[in-house]
mmCIF file of C-alpha atoms in Angstrom:
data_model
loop_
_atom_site.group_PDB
_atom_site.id
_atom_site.type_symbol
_atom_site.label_atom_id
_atom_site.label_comp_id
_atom_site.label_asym_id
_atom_site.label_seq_id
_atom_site.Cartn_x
_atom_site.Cartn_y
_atom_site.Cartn_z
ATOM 1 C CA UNK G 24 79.568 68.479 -17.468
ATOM 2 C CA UNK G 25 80.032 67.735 -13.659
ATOM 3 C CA UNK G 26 78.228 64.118 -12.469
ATOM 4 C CA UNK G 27 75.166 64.788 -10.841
ATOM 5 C CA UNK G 28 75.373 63.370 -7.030
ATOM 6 C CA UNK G 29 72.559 61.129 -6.070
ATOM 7 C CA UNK G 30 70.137 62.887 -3.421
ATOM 8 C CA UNK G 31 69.924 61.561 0.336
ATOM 9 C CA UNK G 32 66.997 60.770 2.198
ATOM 10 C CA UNK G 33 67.335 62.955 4.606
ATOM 11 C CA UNK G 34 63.739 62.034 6.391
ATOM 12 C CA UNK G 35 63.650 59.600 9.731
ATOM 13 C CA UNK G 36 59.832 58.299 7.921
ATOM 14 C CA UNK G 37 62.366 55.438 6.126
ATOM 15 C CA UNK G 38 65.009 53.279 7.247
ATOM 16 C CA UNK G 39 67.217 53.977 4.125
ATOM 17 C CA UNK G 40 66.980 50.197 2.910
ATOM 18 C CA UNK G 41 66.217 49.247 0.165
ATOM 19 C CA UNK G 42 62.193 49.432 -1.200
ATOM 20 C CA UNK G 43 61.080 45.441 -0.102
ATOM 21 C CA UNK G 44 59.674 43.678 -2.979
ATOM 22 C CA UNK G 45 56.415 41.525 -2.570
ATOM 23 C CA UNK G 46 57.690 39.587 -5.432
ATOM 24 C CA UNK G 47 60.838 38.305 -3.928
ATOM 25 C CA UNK G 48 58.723 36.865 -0.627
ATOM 26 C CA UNK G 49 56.815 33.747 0.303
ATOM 27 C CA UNK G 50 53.037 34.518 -0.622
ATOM 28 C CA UNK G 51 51.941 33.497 2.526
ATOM 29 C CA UNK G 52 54.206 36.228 4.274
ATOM 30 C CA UNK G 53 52.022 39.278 3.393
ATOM 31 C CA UNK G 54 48.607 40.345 2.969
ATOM 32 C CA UNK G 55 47.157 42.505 0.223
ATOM 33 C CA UNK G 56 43.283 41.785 -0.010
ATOM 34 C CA UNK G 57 41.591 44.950 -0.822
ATOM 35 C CA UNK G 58 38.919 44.116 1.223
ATOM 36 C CA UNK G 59 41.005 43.887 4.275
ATOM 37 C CA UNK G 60 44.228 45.855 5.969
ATOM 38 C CA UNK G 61 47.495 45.284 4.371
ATOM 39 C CA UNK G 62 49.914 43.515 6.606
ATOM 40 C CA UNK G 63 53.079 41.913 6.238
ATOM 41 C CA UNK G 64 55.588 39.765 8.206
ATOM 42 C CA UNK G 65 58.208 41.714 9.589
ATOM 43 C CA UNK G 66 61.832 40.197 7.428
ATOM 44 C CA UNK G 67 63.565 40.962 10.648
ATOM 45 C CA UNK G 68 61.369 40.557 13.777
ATOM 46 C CA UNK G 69 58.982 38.226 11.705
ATOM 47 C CA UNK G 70 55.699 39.278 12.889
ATOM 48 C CA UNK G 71 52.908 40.678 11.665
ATOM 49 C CA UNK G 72 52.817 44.370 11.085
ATOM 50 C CA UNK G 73 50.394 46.919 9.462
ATOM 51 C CA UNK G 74 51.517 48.227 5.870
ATOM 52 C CA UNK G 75 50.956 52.031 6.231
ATOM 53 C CA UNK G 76 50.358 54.524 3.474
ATOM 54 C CA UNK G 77 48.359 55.345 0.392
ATOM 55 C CA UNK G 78 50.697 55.976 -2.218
ATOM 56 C CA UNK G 79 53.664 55.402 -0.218
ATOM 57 C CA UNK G 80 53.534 51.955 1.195
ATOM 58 C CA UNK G 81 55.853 51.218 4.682
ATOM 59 C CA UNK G 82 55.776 48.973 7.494
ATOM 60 C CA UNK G 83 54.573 50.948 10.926
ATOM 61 C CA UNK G 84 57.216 51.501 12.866
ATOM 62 C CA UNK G 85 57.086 48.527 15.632
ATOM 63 C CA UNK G 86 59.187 47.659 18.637
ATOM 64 C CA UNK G 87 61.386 44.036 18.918
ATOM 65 C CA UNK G 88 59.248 43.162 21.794
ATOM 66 C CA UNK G 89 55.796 43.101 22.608
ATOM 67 C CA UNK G 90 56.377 43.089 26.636
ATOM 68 C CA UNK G 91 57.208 46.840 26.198
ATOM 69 C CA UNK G 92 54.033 47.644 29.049
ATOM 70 C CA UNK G 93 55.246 45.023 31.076
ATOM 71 C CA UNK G 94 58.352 46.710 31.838
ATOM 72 C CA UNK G 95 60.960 45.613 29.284
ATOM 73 C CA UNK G 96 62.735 48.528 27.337
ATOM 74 C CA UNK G 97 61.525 49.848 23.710
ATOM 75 C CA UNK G 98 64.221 49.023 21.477
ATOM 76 C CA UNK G 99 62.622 49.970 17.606
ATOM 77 C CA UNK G 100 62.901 47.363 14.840
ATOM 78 C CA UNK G 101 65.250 47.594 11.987
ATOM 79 C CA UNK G 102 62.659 46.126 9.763
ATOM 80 C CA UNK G 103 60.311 49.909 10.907
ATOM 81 C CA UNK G 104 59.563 51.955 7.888
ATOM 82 C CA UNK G 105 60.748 49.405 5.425
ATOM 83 C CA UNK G 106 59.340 50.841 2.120
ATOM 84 C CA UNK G 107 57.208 48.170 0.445
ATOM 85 C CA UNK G 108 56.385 47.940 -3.249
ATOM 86 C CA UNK G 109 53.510 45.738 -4.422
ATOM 87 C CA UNK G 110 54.988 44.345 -7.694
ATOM 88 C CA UNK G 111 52.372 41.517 -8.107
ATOM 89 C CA UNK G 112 48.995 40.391 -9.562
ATOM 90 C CA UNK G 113 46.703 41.198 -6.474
ATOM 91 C CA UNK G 114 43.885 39.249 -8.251
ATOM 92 C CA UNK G 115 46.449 36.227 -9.264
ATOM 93 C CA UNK G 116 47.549 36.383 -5.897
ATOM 94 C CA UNK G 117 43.780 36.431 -4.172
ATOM 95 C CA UNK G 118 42.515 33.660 -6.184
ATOM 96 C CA UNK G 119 45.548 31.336 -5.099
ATOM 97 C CA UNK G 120 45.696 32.471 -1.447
ATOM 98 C CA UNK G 121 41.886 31.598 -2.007
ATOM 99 C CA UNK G 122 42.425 27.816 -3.094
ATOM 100 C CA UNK G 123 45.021 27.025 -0.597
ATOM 101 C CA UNK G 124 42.632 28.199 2.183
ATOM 102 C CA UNK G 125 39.915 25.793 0.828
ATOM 103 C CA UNK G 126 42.208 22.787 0.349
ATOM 104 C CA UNK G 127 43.545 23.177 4.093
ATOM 105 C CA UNK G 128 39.662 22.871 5.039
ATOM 106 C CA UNK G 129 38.464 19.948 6.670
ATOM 107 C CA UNK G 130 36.426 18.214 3.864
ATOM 108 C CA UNK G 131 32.631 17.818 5.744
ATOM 109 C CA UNK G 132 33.314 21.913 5.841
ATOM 110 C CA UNK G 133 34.475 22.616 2.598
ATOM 111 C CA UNK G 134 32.462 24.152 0.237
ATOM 112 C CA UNK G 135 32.841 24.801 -3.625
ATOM 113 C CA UNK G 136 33.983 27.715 -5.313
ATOM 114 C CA UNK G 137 31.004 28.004 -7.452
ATOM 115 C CA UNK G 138 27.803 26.928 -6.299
ATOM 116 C CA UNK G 139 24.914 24.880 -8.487
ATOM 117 C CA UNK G 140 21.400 25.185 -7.594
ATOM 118 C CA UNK G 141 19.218 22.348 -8.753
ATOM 119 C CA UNK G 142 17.157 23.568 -11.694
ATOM 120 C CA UNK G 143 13.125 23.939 -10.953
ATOM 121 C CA UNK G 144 11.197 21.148 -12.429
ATOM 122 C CA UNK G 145 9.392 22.074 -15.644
ATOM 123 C CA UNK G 146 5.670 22.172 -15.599
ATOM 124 C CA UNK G 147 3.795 19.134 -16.266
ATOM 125 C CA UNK G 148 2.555 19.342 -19.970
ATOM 126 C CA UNK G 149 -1.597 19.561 -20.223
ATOM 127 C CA UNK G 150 -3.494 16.343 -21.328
ATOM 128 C CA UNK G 151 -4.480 17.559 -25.134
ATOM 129 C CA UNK G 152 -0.404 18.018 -25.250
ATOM 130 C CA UNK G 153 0.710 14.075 -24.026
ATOM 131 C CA UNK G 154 1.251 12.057 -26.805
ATOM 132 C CA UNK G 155 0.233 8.016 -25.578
ATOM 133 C CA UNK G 156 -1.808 5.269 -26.968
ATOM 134 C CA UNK G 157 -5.356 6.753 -27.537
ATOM 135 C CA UNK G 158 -8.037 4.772 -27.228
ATOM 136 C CA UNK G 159 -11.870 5.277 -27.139
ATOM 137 C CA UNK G 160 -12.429 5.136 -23.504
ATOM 138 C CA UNK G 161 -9.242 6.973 -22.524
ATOM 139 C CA UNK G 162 -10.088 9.547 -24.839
ATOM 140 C CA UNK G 163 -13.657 9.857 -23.456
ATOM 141 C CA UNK G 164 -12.347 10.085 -19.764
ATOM 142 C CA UNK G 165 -9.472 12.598 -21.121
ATOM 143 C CA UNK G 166 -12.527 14.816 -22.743
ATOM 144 C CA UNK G 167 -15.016 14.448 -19.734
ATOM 145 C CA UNK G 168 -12.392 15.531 -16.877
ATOM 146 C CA UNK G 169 -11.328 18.769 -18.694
ATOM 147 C CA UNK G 170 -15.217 19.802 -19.615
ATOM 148 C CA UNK G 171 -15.803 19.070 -15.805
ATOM 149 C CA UNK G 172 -12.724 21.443 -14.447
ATOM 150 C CA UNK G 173 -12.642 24.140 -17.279
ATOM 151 C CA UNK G 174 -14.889 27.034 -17.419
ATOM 152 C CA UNK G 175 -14.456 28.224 -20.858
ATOM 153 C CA UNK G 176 -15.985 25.058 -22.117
ATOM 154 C CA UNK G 177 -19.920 25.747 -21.885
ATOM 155 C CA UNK G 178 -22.193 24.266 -23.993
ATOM 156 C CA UNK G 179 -20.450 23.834 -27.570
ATOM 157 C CA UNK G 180 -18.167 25.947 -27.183
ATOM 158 C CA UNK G 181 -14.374 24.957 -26.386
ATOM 159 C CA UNK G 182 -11.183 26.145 -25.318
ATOM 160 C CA UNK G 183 -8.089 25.508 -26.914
ATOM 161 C CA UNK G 184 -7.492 22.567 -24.909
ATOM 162 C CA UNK G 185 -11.110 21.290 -24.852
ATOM 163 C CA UNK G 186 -11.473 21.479 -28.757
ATOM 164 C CA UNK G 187 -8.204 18.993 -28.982
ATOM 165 C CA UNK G 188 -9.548 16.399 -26.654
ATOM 166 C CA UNK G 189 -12.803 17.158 -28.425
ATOM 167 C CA UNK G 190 -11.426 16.411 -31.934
ATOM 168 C CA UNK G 191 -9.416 13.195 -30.354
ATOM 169 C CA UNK G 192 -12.241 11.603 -28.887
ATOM 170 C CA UNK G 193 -14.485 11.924 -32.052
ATOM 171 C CA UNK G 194 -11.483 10.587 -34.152
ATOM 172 C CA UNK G 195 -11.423 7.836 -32.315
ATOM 173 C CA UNK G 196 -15.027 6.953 -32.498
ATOM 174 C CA UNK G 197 -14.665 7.056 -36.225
ATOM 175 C CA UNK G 198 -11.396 4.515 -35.410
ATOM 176 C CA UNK G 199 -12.917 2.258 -33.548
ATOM 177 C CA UNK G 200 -15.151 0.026 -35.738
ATOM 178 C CA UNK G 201 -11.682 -0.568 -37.921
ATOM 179 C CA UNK G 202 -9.769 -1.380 -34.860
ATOM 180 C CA UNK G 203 -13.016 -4.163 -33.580
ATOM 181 C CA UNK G 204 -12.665 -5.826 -36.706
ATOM 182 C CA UNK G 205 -8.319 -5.929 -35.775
ATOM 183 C CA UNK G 206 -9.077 -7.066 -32.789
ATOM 184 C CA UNK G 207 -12.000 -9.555 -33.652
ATOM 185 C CA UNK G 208 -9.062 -10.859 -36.926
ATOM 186 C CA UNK G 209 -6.264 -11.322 -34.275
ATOM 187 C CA UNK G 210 -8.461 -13.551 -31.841
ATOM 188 C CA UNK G 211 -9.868 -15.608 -34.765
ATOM 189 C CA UNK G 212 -6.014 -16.134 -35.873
ATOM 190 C CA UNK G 213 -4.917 -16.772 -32.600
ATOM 191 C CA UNK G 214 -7.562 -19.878 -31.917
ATOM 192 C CA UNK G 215 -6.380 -21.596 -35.174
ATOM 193 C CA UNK G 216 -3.002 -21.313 -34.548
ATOM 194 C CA UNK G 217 -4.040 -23.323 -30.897
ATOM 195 C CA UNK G 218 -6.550 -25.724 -32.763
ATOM 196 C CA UNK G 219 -3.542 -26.473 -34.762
ATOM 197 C CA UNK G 220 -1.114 -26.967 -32.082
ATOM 198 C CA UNK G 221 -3.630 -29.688 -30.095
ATOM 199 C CA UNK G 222 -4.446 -31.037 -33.296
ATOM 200 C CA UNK G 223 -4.039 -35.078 -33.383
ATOM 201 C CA UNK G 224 -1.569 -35.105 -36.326
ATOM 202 C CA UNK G 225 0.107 -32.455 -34.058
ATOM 203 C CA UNK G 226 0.759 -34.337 -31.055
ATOM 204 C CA UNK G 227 1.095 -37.656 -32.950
ATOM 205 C CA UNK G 228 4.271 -35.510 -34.467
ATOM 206 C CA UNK G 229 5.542 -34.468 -30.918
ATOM 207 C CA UNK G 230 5.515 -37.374 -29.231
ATOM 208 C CA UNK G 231 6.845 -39.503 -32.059
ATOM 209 C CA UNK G 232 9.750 -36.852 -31.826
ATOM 210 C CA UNK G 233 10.072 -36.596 -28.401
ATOM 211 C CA UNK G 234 9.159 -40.256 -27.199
ATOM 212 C CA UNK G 235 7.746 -43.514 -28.981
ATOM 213 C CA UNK G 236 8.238 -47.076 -27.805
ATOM 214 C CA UNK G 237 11.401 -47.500 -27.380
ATOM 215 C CA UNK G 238 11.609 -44.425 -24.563
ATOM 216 C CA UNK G 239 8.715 -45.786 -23.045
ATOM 217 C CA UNK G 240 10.058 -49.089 -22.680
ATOM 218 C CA UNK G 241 13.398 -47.086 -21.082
ATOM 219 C CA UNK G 242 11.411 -45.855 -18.419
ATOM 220 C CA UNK G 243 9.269 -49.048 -17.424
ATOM 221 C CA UNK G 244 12.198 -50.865 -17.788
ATOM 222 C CA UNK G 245 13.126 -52.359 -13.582
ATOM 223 C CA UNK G 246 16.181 -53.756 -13.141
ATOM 224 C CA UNK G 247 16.379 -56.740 -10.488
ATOM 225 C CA UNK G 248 18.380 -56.133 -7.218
ATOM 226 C CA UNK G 249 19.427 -59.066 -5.405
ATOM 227 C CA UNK G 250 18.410 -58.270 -1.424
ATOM 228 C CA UNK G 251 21.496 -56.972 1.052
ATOM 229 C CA UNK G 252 23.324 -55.612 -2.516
ATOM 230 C CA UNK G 253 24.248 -51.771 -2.146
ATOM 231 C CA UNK G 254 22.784 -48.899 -4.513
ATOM 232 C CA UNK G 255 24.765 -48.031 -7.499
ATOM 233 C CA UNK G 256 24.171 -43.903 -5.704
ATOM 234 C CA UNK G 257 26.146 -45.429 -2.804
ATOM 235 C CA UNK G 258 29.545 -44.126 -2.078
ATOM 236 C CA UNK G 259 31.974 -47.139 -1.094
ATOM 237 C CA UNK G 260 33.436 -44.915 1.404
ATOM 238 C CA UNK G 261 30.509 -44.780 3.631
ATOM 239 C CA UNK G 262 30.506 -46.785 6.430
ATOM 240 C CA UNK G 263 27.805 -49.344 7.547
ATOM 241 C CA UNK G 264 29.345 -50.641 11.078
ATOM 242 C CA UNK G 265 30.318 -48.195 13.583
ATOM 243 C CA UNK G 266 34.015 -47.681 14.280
ATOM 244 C CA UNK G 267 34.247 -48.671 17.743
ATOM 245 C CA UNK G 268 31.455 -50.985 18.267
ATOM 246 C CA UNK G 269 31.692 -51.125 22.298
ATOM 247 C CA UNK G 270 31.175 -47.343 22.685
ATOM 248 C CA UNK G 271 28.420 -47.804 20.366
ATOM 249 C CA UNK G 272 26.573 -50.750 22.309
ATOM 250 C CA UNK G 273 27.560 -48.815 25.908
ATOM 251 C CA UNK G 274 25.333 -45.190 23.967
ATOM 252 C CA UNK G 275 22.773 -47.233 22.928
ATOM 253 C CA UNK G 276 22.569 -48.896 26.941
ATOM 254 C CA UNK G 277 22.272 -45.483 28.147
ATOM 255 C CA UNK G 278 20.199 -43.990 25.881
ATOM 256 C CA UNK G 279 17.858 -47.239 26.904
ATOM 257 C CA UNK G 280 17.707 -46.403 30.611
ATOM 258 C CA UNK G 281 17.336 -42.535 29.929
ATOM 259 C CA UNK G 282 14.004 -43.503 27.954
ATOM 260 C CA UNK G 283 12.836 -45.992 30.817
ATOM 261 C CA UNK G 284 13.313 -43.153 33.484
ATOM 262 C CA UNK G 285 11.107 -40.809 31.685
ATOM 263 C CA UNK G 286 8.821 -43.504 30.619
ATOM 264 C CA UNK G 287 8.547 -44.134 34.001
ATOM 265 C CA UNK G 288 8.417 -40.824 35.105
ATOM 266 C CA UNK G 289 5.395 -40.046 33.305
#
């Protein structure tokens, strides 16, 4: 069986090199967003160039230099038509060309990848619904404020709320003779335990633990000091003359005729 001969490209659309992987180039040397034009760093002329082509990707054909209107001759690019195949994760790819761009952000203009709104505040609960200390006033004031603002409450009839404050307050009228007599019990305890404490026996105890005769006597007791003798809180390094005695005597003449000028003076 004869060897089949591989087919030439016979077409000037390609420049019969081999199809350029994205794979085997720096990610930062092409562009595949697919929100945005495909482009690609020319491997030979290394600039950026257009990716051409829906199903058959290529690099527009392109000149070496970009002074070609300025005079200079066109000489075409080896790198023109270079078939391109896009052998990577685009979305891989995205997401990482994504977190480099925020990293090489300034930091008082970066901004996170997923944002986090502050929740709303829940609604304050009603006042039938707070669960506090309930006394007979507060439950009276509780009960007269919502019969004031509510509408539904007329007469004796109540709405849900109003019947719950309702039902409070008159619970706590039927509490509060039980919780007099607590209170009326805890201030009669409270004075004997203070009769006790100034009781005679009571203090006789405290002072005989705390004081007596002998710590009395201890604190009237005055100990003689013979006259010119220094105080045991005295430091022996502190000095009674003055160092140089002449410069002291010659301060104290000046300080002598200052005060008779003004003395004078006035």
């Amino acid at each position: 069986m004869p060897r089949k001969r591989p087919g030439r490209v016979r077409t000037k659309n390609t420049n019969r090199r081999e199809a350029l992987k994205l794979s085997s180039m720096a990610p930062e040397d092409y562009n595949v967003r697919p929100d945005e034009v495909k482009s690609i760093a020319c491997p030979d002329c290394r600039t950026w160039r257009r990716i051409t082509g829906d199903k058959v990707l290529k690099i527009r054909e392109h000149c070496l230099s970009d002074k070609v209107a300025e005079g200079e001759k066109h000489v075409t690019c080896p790198g023109s038509d270079q078939l391109v195949v896009i052998d990577i994760d685009v979305r891989r790819w995205q997401s990482e060309q994504n977190r480099l761009l925020r990293d090489a952000m300034p930091q008082e203009i970066r901004r996170a990848a997923q944002q986090f709104y502050k929740p709303l505040p829940a609604p304050a609960a009603p006042v039938s619904r707070i669960k506090a200390e309930v006394t007979l006033e507060t439950a009276r004031q509780s009960y007269l404020a919502h019969r004031t603002g509510c509408t539904r409450c007329v007469g004796g009839q109540h709405c849900t709320d109003g019947g719950i404050l309702a039902r409070r307050y008159v619970l706590a009228l039927q509490e509060e003779p039980a919780r007099r007599d607590a209170r009326e019990e805890l201030e009669r305890q409270e004075q004997r335990a203070a009769r006790k404490q100034s009781a005679p026996a009571v203090r006789k105890a405290q002072w005989a633990k705390h004081g007596g005769e002998e710590v009395e006597k201890a604190n009237n007791a005055c100990t003689a000091r013979t006259s010119g003798s220094l105080s045991e809180f005295r430091g022996p390094a502190v000095p009674l003359q003055p160092q140089n005695v002449e410069a002291h005597e010659r301060r104290q003449a000046e300080l002598g005729k200052q005060y008779a000028r003004k003395t004078t003076a006035a």
